[in-house]
Amino acid sequence: MCVALPGLAISTDQGQLTGQGLDGFYRAGRRMLSRCQIRVAGREPLALQAWMTTADCVRFVGTLRTSPHAGPDPDVVVERTRHANGTERITLRSAAVRPLRLPVEVALAADLADLGSIACGNAGPELPATVHDSGLRWSSDRGSSTVTADPPPTDALASAGLLRWEFELPPGGVAYIELRVRSDGVGPMRAVGRAATSPLPPARAAGDDPRVEALLRTSIDDLQGLLLRDPTHPSDTHLAAGAPWRCGMAPADALAAARMTLPLGTRLAAGTLRTLARTQLRDKGPQSGMIPGPRRDAGTHLPPGCTGTEATLLFPALLAEARRWGLPEPEVEELLPVAERCLSWLRTTVGEGSYLADPHPGGPVRCETQAHAHRAALLGADLLDTCGRSGGDELRHWAGELRAAFRTDFWIDDLGGGRPAAARTPDGRPVPHLGAAAAHLLDTGLLGGGELAPGLLDKVQTEQLARLLGAPAMDSGWGLRGLSAKEAGYNPFGHRSGAVRVHETAIAVAGLAAADYEKEASALLRGVLAAAEAFGHRLPDMYAGEARTEGSAPLPHPAACRPAATSAAAGVLLLTTLAGIRPDAPAGTVTLRPVRGAPLGEIVLTGLRVAGAPFSVRVSRLGLAMVEEAADGLQLRA
């Protein structure tokens, strides 16, 4: 899958676009070309290899024999380079010792179907073609598309959807064909992530483990491919949730991904915050201040959850942490009223109670929602105080009440040492199953001076949660299962009931490392790194929670997005967690709390951004961190 939104190109590793399944070139979710099949000298090339060169480009290599009596060696190499922007370059190379006359045919077709219809099997028939310029054109009430060729074909047959060429290749000769897929009246696709104004820097990783370089490079490349502009404010960029199924804005995912990529700078966070600020509900009664978002499946034991609640709580937390990483004060001041309305919604919705329940009547009180709310309150209070606004004390007081109540009401004692409840029903009964959502209890958030906010669990409970997350029932060997394998309803392919979700695994790794449970953090980290290698370092948002065994590989999930914003951003968080970077740009300081066990050996991270300037750090094999590049005046805090 090549991704440079709004463009996509999806194909199998054979290279031929057959019109089957999801094959095709897409623009903004519509399939502009469904079939592109090459025949050289009357035969299809034998596919040998396919590999991604970047997130938006894939290369296919095939061969064929034009001389049937010349032995087993091929004498023509056919290379296809396919780009998400709708361009494909076909290269024919002769390895023959005599001149070759090569007839080439390219069969093309389009249905102009939208991705959702294709996924449901309702793409509809291929449309009739007409000859247009140096190629073919298709049109319907859904729009139109054109394929042009350079050089122009010798022959174009609209009825058969064929373009034909005749090439004379000398020994060692090369011929090229370039195909361009376009919407009529629309120019070439301009991907946000490939522009000079991309908010993501080309950070790099190196070290003893060669996989770290590939993971960070691929993660950033995938993030670039998923970037979108706010159409009403083109200077503001944010991340689409993932390809191919979720190529639009998903507020909670966009905020979570922007937060995990803060080590790459604050520009993506700023664009995401400004884009979502324009969606905030006002004068809507009880919903005033919310960032709206869709409902999301919550697995076997709970009803779907409201991602709008999560987004509303993530907004002030991201703004507060972005300020610590170096978001300029004028931008903080611009966004502060939106964060205040989010926090006002939180205080109003909780009222005199201790917990934030689901927004729909009769909804549960979820464990992870309390973690998000607690973090928003403490980081929001810190933000309000440092910006000279009122309301911080009230938020801290409520957060303290929430901590005291949560440690009693949400903790289930059992013979195994206890566990946090996944939720409480409206009548106060605990929902006892153990899932990856509990990892959010470890994600407390960054305050000033490099300090982390207090968590909802006490020290003993945190230690027990670390033990549970590191046990085989939760740690599949490839990452954290969405639901413990010991729970009723466990399904290794379940979205929230057993599949490994990379985002929550990264949150667990970062939280465990910060709480000094490095054994459990290191095991989860190594598992995800091994899974990343199996997936070509392009992590899907989820994969099956089947246990890792000798010689096995992680099982893909058929409905996963790959690439996905949260999993690509998780690659950044996983590697930067090893260095434990905790900046306080307004105070001009940075604190390093590396993982002392150095689970991947020495690692060097270059091209990060702290306080608006390049930042590089080295973690030695002894777990000691050293700053190698930083902004002028930025002091290392002990």
XYZ file of C-alpha atoms in Angstrom:
638
model
C 0.000 0.000 0.000
C 1.449 3.342 -1.084
C 0.167 6.283 0.969
C 0.517 10.012 0.368
C -2.935 11.301 1.240
C -5.227 12.072 -0.454
C -3.631 9.444 -2.732
C -3.460 5.681 -2.234
C -2.233 2.844 -4.408
C -3.141 -0.675 -3.291
C -1.870 -3.842 -4.931
C -0.686 -7.362 -4.234
C 2.997 -8.253 -4.331
C 2.508 -9.505 -7.913
C 2.398 -5.935 -9.190
C -0.505 -6.371 -11.607
C -3.649 -4.381 -10.776
C -6.357 -6.884 -11.620
C -9.477 -5.008 -10.493
C -10.044 -7.671 -7.847
C -10.377 -6.831 -4.183
C -8.998 -3.417 -3.272
C -6.523 -3.188 -6.171
C -6.234 0.266 -7.654
C -5.194 3.903 -7.568
C -7.365 6.040 -5.265
C -7.861 9.714 -4.783
C -9.770 10.952 -1.722
C -11.342 7.513 -1.280
C -12.445 7.009 -4.907
C -10.845 4.388 -7.163
C -9.577 6.217 -10.212
C -8.024 3.126 -11.815
C -8.920 -0.457 -10.954
C -6.935 -2.431 -13.522
C -3.429 -2.021 -14.909
C -2.066 -5.267 -16.350
C 1.086 -5.485 -18.418
C 1.881 -8.038 -21.099
C 5.237 -8.055 -22.852
C 5.619 -10.124 -26.006
C 2.203 -11.603 -25.291
C 2.977 -12.760 -21.751
C 2.764 -11.452 -18.213
C 6.144 -10.992 -16.500
C 7.001 -13.503 -13.797
C 6.849 -11.573 -10.506
C 10.072 -11.881 -8.495
C 10.089 -9.193 -5.843
C 8.137 -6.278 -4.395
C 9.341 -3.820 -1.789
C 8.379 -0.462 -0.356
C 11.004 2.172 -1.009
C 9.109 4.866 0.905
C 5.612 5.100 2.342
C 4.331 6.449 -0.982
C 6.281 4.264 -3.414
C 6.610 0.557 -4.168
C 8.809 -1.216 -6.730
C 8.024 -4.486 -8.460
C 10.512 -6.547 -10.434
C 9.605 -9.321 -12.861
C 11.279 -11.115 -15.705
C 10.415 -13.037 -18.859
C 12.099 -15.028 -21.597
C 11.471 -13.863 -25.126
C 13.648 -16.562 -26.679
C 12.162 -19.976 -25.840
C 15.318 -21.826 -26.972
C 17.801 -19.678 -25.065
C 17.755 -21.758 -21.870
C 16.321 -20.952 -18.437
C 17.779 -17.458 -18.082
C 15.396 -14.524 -18.553
C 16.439 -11.918 -21.072
C 14.027 -9.077 -20.180
C 13.612 -7.422 -16.777
C 10.369 -5.510 -16.176
C 10.448 -3.032 -13.328
C 7.399 -1.073 -12.171
C 7.645 1.871 -9.770
C 4.219 2.818 -8.421
C 3.506 6.045 -6.530
C 0.538 7.018 -4.403
C 0.175 10.234 -6.410
C -1.147 8.249 -9.391
C 2.072 7.760 -11.330
C 3.548 4.475 -12.506
C 6.844 4.122 -14.346
C 7.480 0.918 -16.322
C 11.072 0.103 -17.224
C 12.006 -2.618 -19.726
C 15.656 -3.764 -19.674
C 17.112 -6.149 -22.213
C 19.725 -8.676 -21.157
C 19.670 -10.399 -24.561
C 22.722 -10.666 -26.781
C 20.697 -9.753 -29.869
C 18.265 -6.929 -30.644
C 14.728 -7.506 -29.361
C 11.435 -6.376 -30.788
C 9.069 -6.098 -27.831
C 5.340 -5.500 -28.221
C 3.926 -4.139 -24.941
C 0.255 -4.021 -23.951
C -1.234 -2.351 -20.905
C -4.859 -3.243 -20.118
C -6.611 -0.498 -18.139
C -10.024 -0.177 -16.500
C -11.812 2.058 -13.998
C -15.052 1.833 -12.023
C -14.834 5.134 -10.055
C -16.218 3.304 -7.017
C -15.719 4.589 -3.493
C -13.592 2.576 -1.080
C -16.485 1.730 1.233
C -18.500 0.184 -1.583
C -15.498 -1.802 -2.770
C -14.871 -3.149 0.727
C -18.501 -4.309 0.897
C -18.285 -5.992 -2.517
C -20.470 -3.389 -4.241
C -17.960 -1.756 -6.566
C -20.143 -2.084 -9.657
C -19.044 -2.860 -13.224
C -16.059 -1.427 -15.045
C -16.969 1.688 -17.030
C -16.616 1.981 -20.821
C -13.513 3.836 -21.931
C -12.941 6.467 -24.563
C -9.691 7.441 -26.229
C -8.470 10.708 -24.771
C -5.259 12.559 -25.596
C -2.432 10.010 -25.216
C -4.465 7.502 -23.213
C -7.962 6.572 -22.026
C -10.771 8.252 -20.131
C -13.700 6.964 -18.017
C -16.647 8.959 -16.714
C -19.891 8.489 -14.796
C -22.124 10.484 -12.493
C -19.467 9.836 -9.792
C -16.812 11.763 -11.703
C -14.176 10.959 -14.290
C -10.576 9.829 -14.564
C -7.938 9.803 -17.251
C -4.763 7.817 -17.834
C -2.163 9.445 -20.046
C 1.008 7.762 -21.259
C 4.480 9.005 -22.102
C 5.548 8.127 -24.726
C 2.129 8.103 -26.389
C 1.019 4.581 -27.324
C 1.270 3.319 -30.877
C -2.343 2.222 -30.616
C -5.206 2.869 -28.171
C -8.280 0.623 -28.210
C -11.099 2.030 -26.116
C -13.374 -1.003 -26.542
C -10.735 -3.308 -25.038
C -9.170 -0.751 -22.669
C -5.769 -1.350 -24.259
C -2.689 0.790 -24.879
C -0.026 -0.714 -27.155
C 3.630 0.049 -27.945
C 6.331 -1.498 -30.086
C 9.899 -1.161 -28.768
C 13.155 -2.059 -30.498
C 15.759 -2.764 -27.820
C 19.446 -3.283 -28.654
C 21.474 -5.565 -26.392
C 21.456 -3.924 -22.947
C 18.853 -1.418 -24.137
C 16.217 0.220 -21.930
C 12.725 1.536 -22.677
C 10.389 3.494 -20.416
C 6.644 4.066 -20.170
C 5.145 6.480 -17.663
C 1.433 6.324 -16.856
C -0.344 9.141 -15.025
C -3.765 8.722 -13.416
C -5.695 11.969 -12.945
C -9.159 13.238 -12.177
C -10.435 15.375 -15.030
C -9.937 19.046 -14.309
C -7.728 18.321 -11.282
C -3.968 18.692 -11.287
C -1.403 16.280 -9.874
C -1.932 15.255 -6.277
C 0.155 17.260 -3.825
C 0.721 15.213 -0.702
C 1.040 17.240 2.501
C 3.808 15.084 3.925
C 6.010 15.486 0.857
C 5.905 19.287 0.933
C 8.722 21.421 2.271
C 6.296 22.638 4.938
C 5.846 19.187 6.489
C 5.731 19.487 10.289
C 7.824 16.342 10.834
C 11.633 16.496 10.803
C 13.782 13.666 9.383
C 14.874 12.296 12.775
C 17.074 9.217 12.784
C 18.002 6.386 15.138
C 21.145 4.257 15.229
C 22.675 1.818 17.657
C 23.549 -1.747 18.500
C 20.167 -3.046 17.357
C 19.840 -2.359 13.605
C 16.037 -2.518 13.823
C 15.800 0.834 15.596
C 16.976 2.712 12.506
C 14.391 1.032 10.283
C 11.549 1.445 12.788
C 12.024 5.186 13.309
C 12.625 5.883 9.608
C 9.544 3.918 8.545
C 7.390 5.376 11.323
C 8.192 8.941 10.290
C 7.741 8.070 6.622
C 4.296 6.604 7.342
C 3.336 9.644 9.410
C 4.308 11.851 6.458
C 2.074 9.788 4.184
C -0.915 10.177 6.531
C -0.724 13.958 6.875
C -3.762 15.991 5.849
C -4.455 19.702 5.657
C -7.478 21.381 7.145
C -9.199 22.462 3.894
C -10.364 25.747 5.426
C -6.960 26.512 6.993
C -4.280 24.911 4.762
C -1.428 25.842 7.103
C -2.824 23.492 9.771
C -1.989 19.814 9.351
C -3.119 16.730 11.215
C -2.933 12.975 10.801
C -5.536 10.749 9.224
C -6.297 7.722 11.379
C -4.978 5.136 8.914
C -5.144 3.589 5.471
C -7.084 2.264 3.755
C -10.165 2.303 5.994
C -9.814 5.525 7.989
C -8.302 8.179 5.737
C -10.065 11.051 7.476
C -9.811 12.807 10.816
C -10.437 10.709 13.943
C -10.111 13.284 16.753
C -8.933 11.006 19.572
C -6.456 9.166 17.340
C -5.116 12.410 15.866
C -4.518 13.889 19.332
C -2.975 10.681 20.689
C -0.627 10.422 17.710
C 0.360 14.088 17.939
C 1.155 13.597 21.636
C 3.380 10.573 20.982
C 5.288 12.508 18.304
C 6.108 15.530 20.481
C 9.799 14.465 20.423
C 9.666 15.369 16.710
C 8.543 18.902 17.513
C 5.324 20.730 18.283
C 4.149 21.770 14.809
C 1.981 18.694 14.271
C 0.474 19.102 17.735
C -0.277 22.762 17.042
C -1.956 22.030 13.712
C -4.004 19.208 15.224
C -5.098 21.343 18.167
C -6.094 24.274 15.954
C -8.014 22.016 13.569
C -9.971 20.382 16.402
C -10.499 23.683 18.196
C -12.706 24.716 15.285
C -14.938 21.671 15.918
C -15.493 22.337 19.620
C -19.174 22.477 20.589
C -20.417 25.770 22.018
C -23.802 26.763 23.382
C -24.883 23.125 23.273
C -25.999 22.749 26.872
C -24.326 19.829 28.675
C -22.127 19.131 25.653
C -20.655 22.629 25.474
C -16.869 22.404 25.416
C -16.706 18.897 23.960
C -14.590 17.942 20.977
C -17.037 15.684 19.091
C -15.989 12.198 18.035
C -17.623 8.926 16.964
C -18.378 5.928 19.131
C -15.853 3.091 19.215
C -16.159 -0.617 19.877
C -15.007 -1.532 23.390
C -14.882 -5.314 23.116
C -16.876 -8.126 24.631
C -17.666 -6.796 28.092
C -18.522 -3.134 27.587
C -20.709 -1.082 25.240
C -19.055 1.155 22.616
C -17.267 4.150 24.082
C -17.325 7.837 23.148
C -14.127 8.987 21.488
C -15.384 12.548 21.857
C -14.886 12.238 25.616
C -11.343 10.986 25.073
C -10.571 13.779 22.593
C -11.953 16.449 24.928
C -9.688 15.196 27.728
C -6.667 14.791 25.453
C -6.903 18.377 24.171
C -5.754 20.231 27.335
C -3.236 17.495 28.151
C -1.624 17.757 24.712
C -1.548 21.551 24.884
C 0.102 21.448 28.311
C 2.737 18.928 27.238
C 3.344 20.651 23.895
C 4.172 23.786 25.881
C 6.756 21.814 27.861
C 8.281 20.564 24.601
C 8.544 24.089 23.210
C 5.239 25.237 21.686
C 5.643 29.029 21.420
C 3.716 31.018 24.020
C 1.617 32.987 21.465
C 0.284 29.682 20.111
C -0.394 28.460 23.645
C -2.336 31.651 24.389
C -4.350 31.234 21.180
C -5.430 27.712 22.137
C -5.811 28.250 25.874
C -9.512 29.313 25.757
C -10.365 26.060 23.948
C -8.546 24.033 26.617
C -10.372 26.002 29.324
C -13.717 25.087 27.762
C -12.658 21.412 27.697
C -11.783 21.590 31.385
C -15.006 23.448 32.146
C -16.934 20.643 30.415
C -15.083 18.141 32.619
C -15.923 19.992 35.853
C -19.540 20.523 34.812
C -20.076 16.932 33.700
C -18.577 15.448 36.878
C -20.558 17.861 39.035
C -20.466 16.851 42.690
C -19.405 13.289 41.912
C -16.006 11.636 41.823
C -16.119 9.978 38.410
C -16.636 10.879 34.766
C -19.223 8.494 33.343
C -20.027 7.798 29.711
C -22.061 10.625 28.172
C -25.043 8.455 27.238
C -27.594 7.569 29.980
C -26.863 4.322 31.766
C -23.286 4.169 30.500
C -20.468 2.671 32.571
C -17.710 4.493 34.407
C -14.636 3.318 32.519
C -11.220 2.830 34.028
C -9.323 4.482 31.153
C -11.718 7.444 31.084
C -10.837 8.194 34.697
C -7.147 8.000 33.771
C -7.681 10.472 30.898
C -9.757 12.774 33.127
C -7.247 12.683 35.981
C -4.375 13.521 33.629
C -6.375 16.319 31.987
C -7.188 17.809 35.386
C -3.603 17.804 36.667
C -1.938 18.898 33.447
C -4.750 21.389 32.835
C -4.291 22.842 36.302
C -0.554 23.185 35.686
C -1.287 24.892 32.356
C -3.775 27.323 33.887
C -1.391 28.227 36.713
C 1.613 28.856 34.475
C -0.526 30.955 32.110
C -1.951 33.053 34.951
C -5.499 31.686 34.681
C -7.782 30.645 37.508
C -9.320 27.216 38.052
C -6.210 25.162 38.764
C -6.888 24.628 42.451
C -10.408 23.348 41.783
C -9.095 20.840 39.254
C -6.373 19.602 41.614
C -8.879 19.223 44.435
C -11.176 17.102 42.268
C -8.206 15.047 41.016
C -7.244 14.317 44.618
C -10.788 13.165 45.414
C -10.770 10.988 42.295
C -7.484 9.344 43.351
C -8.744 8.551 46.815
C -12.028 7.086 45.557
C -10.500 5.237 42.616
C -7.933 3.359 44.715
C -10.786 1.839 46.689
C -13.700 1.612 44.258
C -11.758 0.433 41.206
C -9.482 -2.088 42.875
C -10.615 -5.700 43.032
C -8.829 -7.842 45.632
C -8.263 -11.473 44.715
C -5.893 -14.332 45.531
C -3.552 -13.220 42.756
C -2.866 -9.861 44.362
C -5.743 -7.872 42.884
C -6.433 -5.985 39.685
C -8.025 -2.733 38.522
C -11.632 -3.023 37.372
C -12.207 -2.294 33.713
C -15.266 -0.241 34.635
C -18.083 0.197 37.122
C -21.707 -0.180 36.163
C -24.168 2.627 36.982
C -25.225 0.769 40.147
C -21.598 0.510 41.314
C -20.756 -3.097 40.401
C -17.194 -3.619 39.113
C -16.566 -5.062 35.653
C -13.611 -7.269 36.567
C -11.984 -8.259 33.266
C -8.345 -7.331 32.642
C -7.479 -5.622 29.370
C -4.932 -3.347 27.761
C -7.014 -0.283 28.631
C -5.500 -0.600 32.115
C -2.192 0.562 30.617
C -3.617 4.090 30.521
C -3.444 4.108 34.336
C 0.348 4.268 33.957
C 0.213 7.287 31.613
C 0.171 10.181 34.057
C 1.523 13.037 31.944
C 4.423 15.510 32.123
C 4.462 18.487 34.509
C 7.090 21.200 34.924
C 10.658 20.508 35.949
C 10.648 17.102 34.303
C 8.281 15.693 36.900
C 5.474 13.296 36.082
C 1.986 13.822 37.459
C 0.830 11.410 40.189
C -1.167 8.409 39.066
C -4.535 7.019 40.060
C -2.968 3.889 41.591
C -0.804 3.750 44.688
C 2.652 2.162 44.691
C 1.478 -1.324 45.635
C -1.319 -1.287 43.053
C 1.046 -0.016 40.369
C 3.468 -2.846 41.117
C 0.651 -5.383 40.838
C -0.551 -3.888 37.533
C 3.010 -4.068 36.183
C 3.138 -7.744 37.114
C -0.191 -8.410 35.400
C 0.773 -6.599 32.193
C 4.052 -8.504 32.049
C 2.469 -11.919 32.575
C 1.947 -14.310 29.621
C -1.833 -13.848 29.705
C -1.381 -10.195 28.699
C 2.046 -10.135 27.013
C 1.630 -12.216 23.852
C 5.342 -12.010 23.068
C 4.454 -9.606 20.229
C 2.901 -6.924 22.439
C 0.049 -6.342 24.848
C -3.228 -8.180 24.236
C -6.391 -6.103 24.277
C -7.918 -8.640 26.692
C -6.194 -11.176 28.897
C -6.095 -14.662 27.394
C -7.603 -15.935 30.661
C -10.772 -13.851 30.331
C -14.090 -15.088 29.004
C -14.695 -13.708 25.528
C -10.998 -13.601 24.639
C -10.523 -13.612 20.866
C -7.000 -13.172 19.473
C -8.506 -11.258 16.535
C -10.937 -9.174 18.622
C -10.527 -5.427 18.073
C -10.660 -4.774 21.819
C -10.946 -8.329 23.090
C -7.581 -9.912 22.423
C -5.768 -8.390 19.435
C -2.507 -6.560 20.113
C -3.014 -2.822 19.745
C 0.334 -1.126 19.179
C -0.729 2.218 20.650
C -1.680 0.723 24.015
C 1.459 -1.420 24.064
C 3.589 1.699 23.592
C 1.656 3.482 26.355
C 2.331 0.481 28.613
C 6.054 0.463 27.756
C 6.412 4.186 28.475
C 4.389 3.973 31.701
C 6.193 0.902 33.001
C 9.588 2.415 32.219
C 8.675 5.673 33.977
C 7.527 3.724 37.045
C 10.819 1.744 37.058
C 9.324 -1.592 36.023
C 11.952 -2.029 33.369
C 11.772 -5.822 33.090
C 8.132 -5.714 31.971
C 8.700 -2.627 29.807
C 11.703 -4.203 28.077
C 9.849 -7.449 27.331
C 6.947 -5.598 25.699
C 9.353 -3.359 23.787
C 11.280 -6.316 22.377
C 8.032 -8.003 21.397
C 6.774 -5.027 19.406
C 10.193 -4.562 17.814
C 10.132 -8.189 16.667
C 6.603 -7.725 15.319
C 7.696 -4.568 13.512
C 10.485 -6.474 11.795
C 7.986 -9.115 10.645
C 5.762 -6.355 9.213
C 8.627 -4.685 7.356
C 8.796 -2.087 10.180
C 5.416 -0.684 9.065
C 3.317 -1.557 12.107
C -0.445 -2.012 11.660
C -2.729 -0.553 14.297
C -3.449 -4.105 15.500
C -2.595 -7.731 14.865
C -3.652 -11.034 16.358
C -2.855 -11.743 19.998
C -1.681 -15.289 19.311
C 1.217 -16.285 21.573
C 4.694 -15.979 20.132
C 6.464 -19.299 19.661
C 9.814 -20.331 18.258
C 9.916 -19.568 14.539
C 6.446 -17.980 14.464
C 5.402 -14.597 13.098
C 2.618 -12.252 14.205
C -0.669 -12.901 12.423
C -2.056 -9.876 10.535
C -5.578 -8.704 11.295
C -7.722 -8.520 8.146
C -9.367 -5.249 9.198
C -6.232 -3.464 10.400
C -5.033 -0.141 9.045
C -1.438 -0.242 7.847
C -0.060 2.342 8.061
C -1.940 3.837 10.992
C -1.283 7.125 12.763
C -1.210 5.740 16.309
C 1.017 2.763 15.460
C 3.476 4.889 13.458
C 3.541 7.425 16.289
C 3.998 4.545 18.750
C 7.272 3.722 16.992
C 8.484 7.212 17.922
C 7.316 6.865 21.533
C 8.855 3.398 21.973
C 12.322 4.535 20.931
C 12.326 7.917 22.671
C 11.159 6.206 25.872
C 14.590 4.563 26.010
C 16.121 8.003 26.529
C 13.445 9.238 28.951
C 13.414 12.809 27.605
C 11.412 15.174 29.839
C 11.749 18.776 28.681
C 10.573 21.995 30.293
C 11.161 24.498 27.511
C 9.640 27.499 29.369
C 12.141 26.899 32.187
C 14.972 26.203 29.742
C 15.699 22.734 31.118
C 15.541 19.101 30.066
C 15.675 16.006 32.259
C 16.804 12.575 31.065
C 15.516 9.418 32.727
C 16.768 6.627 30.444
C 15.849 2.973 30.789
C 18.826 1.896 32.880
C 18.870 -1.677 31.621
C 19.503 -0.469 28.033
C 17.366 -3.310 26.588
C 18.489 -2.568 23.007
C 22.098 -1.723 23.837
C 23.458 1.639 22.773
C 21.034 3.868 20.885
C 21.558 7.307 19.353
C 18.591 9.522 18.460
C 19.327 12.529 16.235
C 17.153 15.202 14.671
C 14.577 15.332 17.478
C 13.187 18.729 18.479
C 13.135 20.312 21.941
C 12.432 24.005 22.522
C 12.178 24.538 18.765
C 15.751 23.399 18.058
C 17.435 20.128 17.027
C 18.020 17.738 19.901
C 20.172 14.609 19.869
C 20.791 12.136 22.662
C 22.889 9.000 23.143
C 22.076 6.213 25.602
C 25.055 3.978 26.331
C 25.076 0.240 26.932
C 25.278 1.067 30.642
C 21.998 2.999 30.452
C 23.604 6.426 30.745
C 22.132 9.248 28.654
C 24.165 12.070 27.144
C 22.893 15.095 25.232
C 24.851 15.552 22.013
C 22.917 18.473 20.489
C 20.478 20.928 22.023
C 19.138 24.462 21.802
C 21.410 27.230 23.036
C 20.751 27.834 26.708
C 18.906 24.561 27.318
C 20.255 23.179 30.592
C 20.394 19.526 31.627
C 18.534 19.090 34.894
C 19.580 16.370 37.319
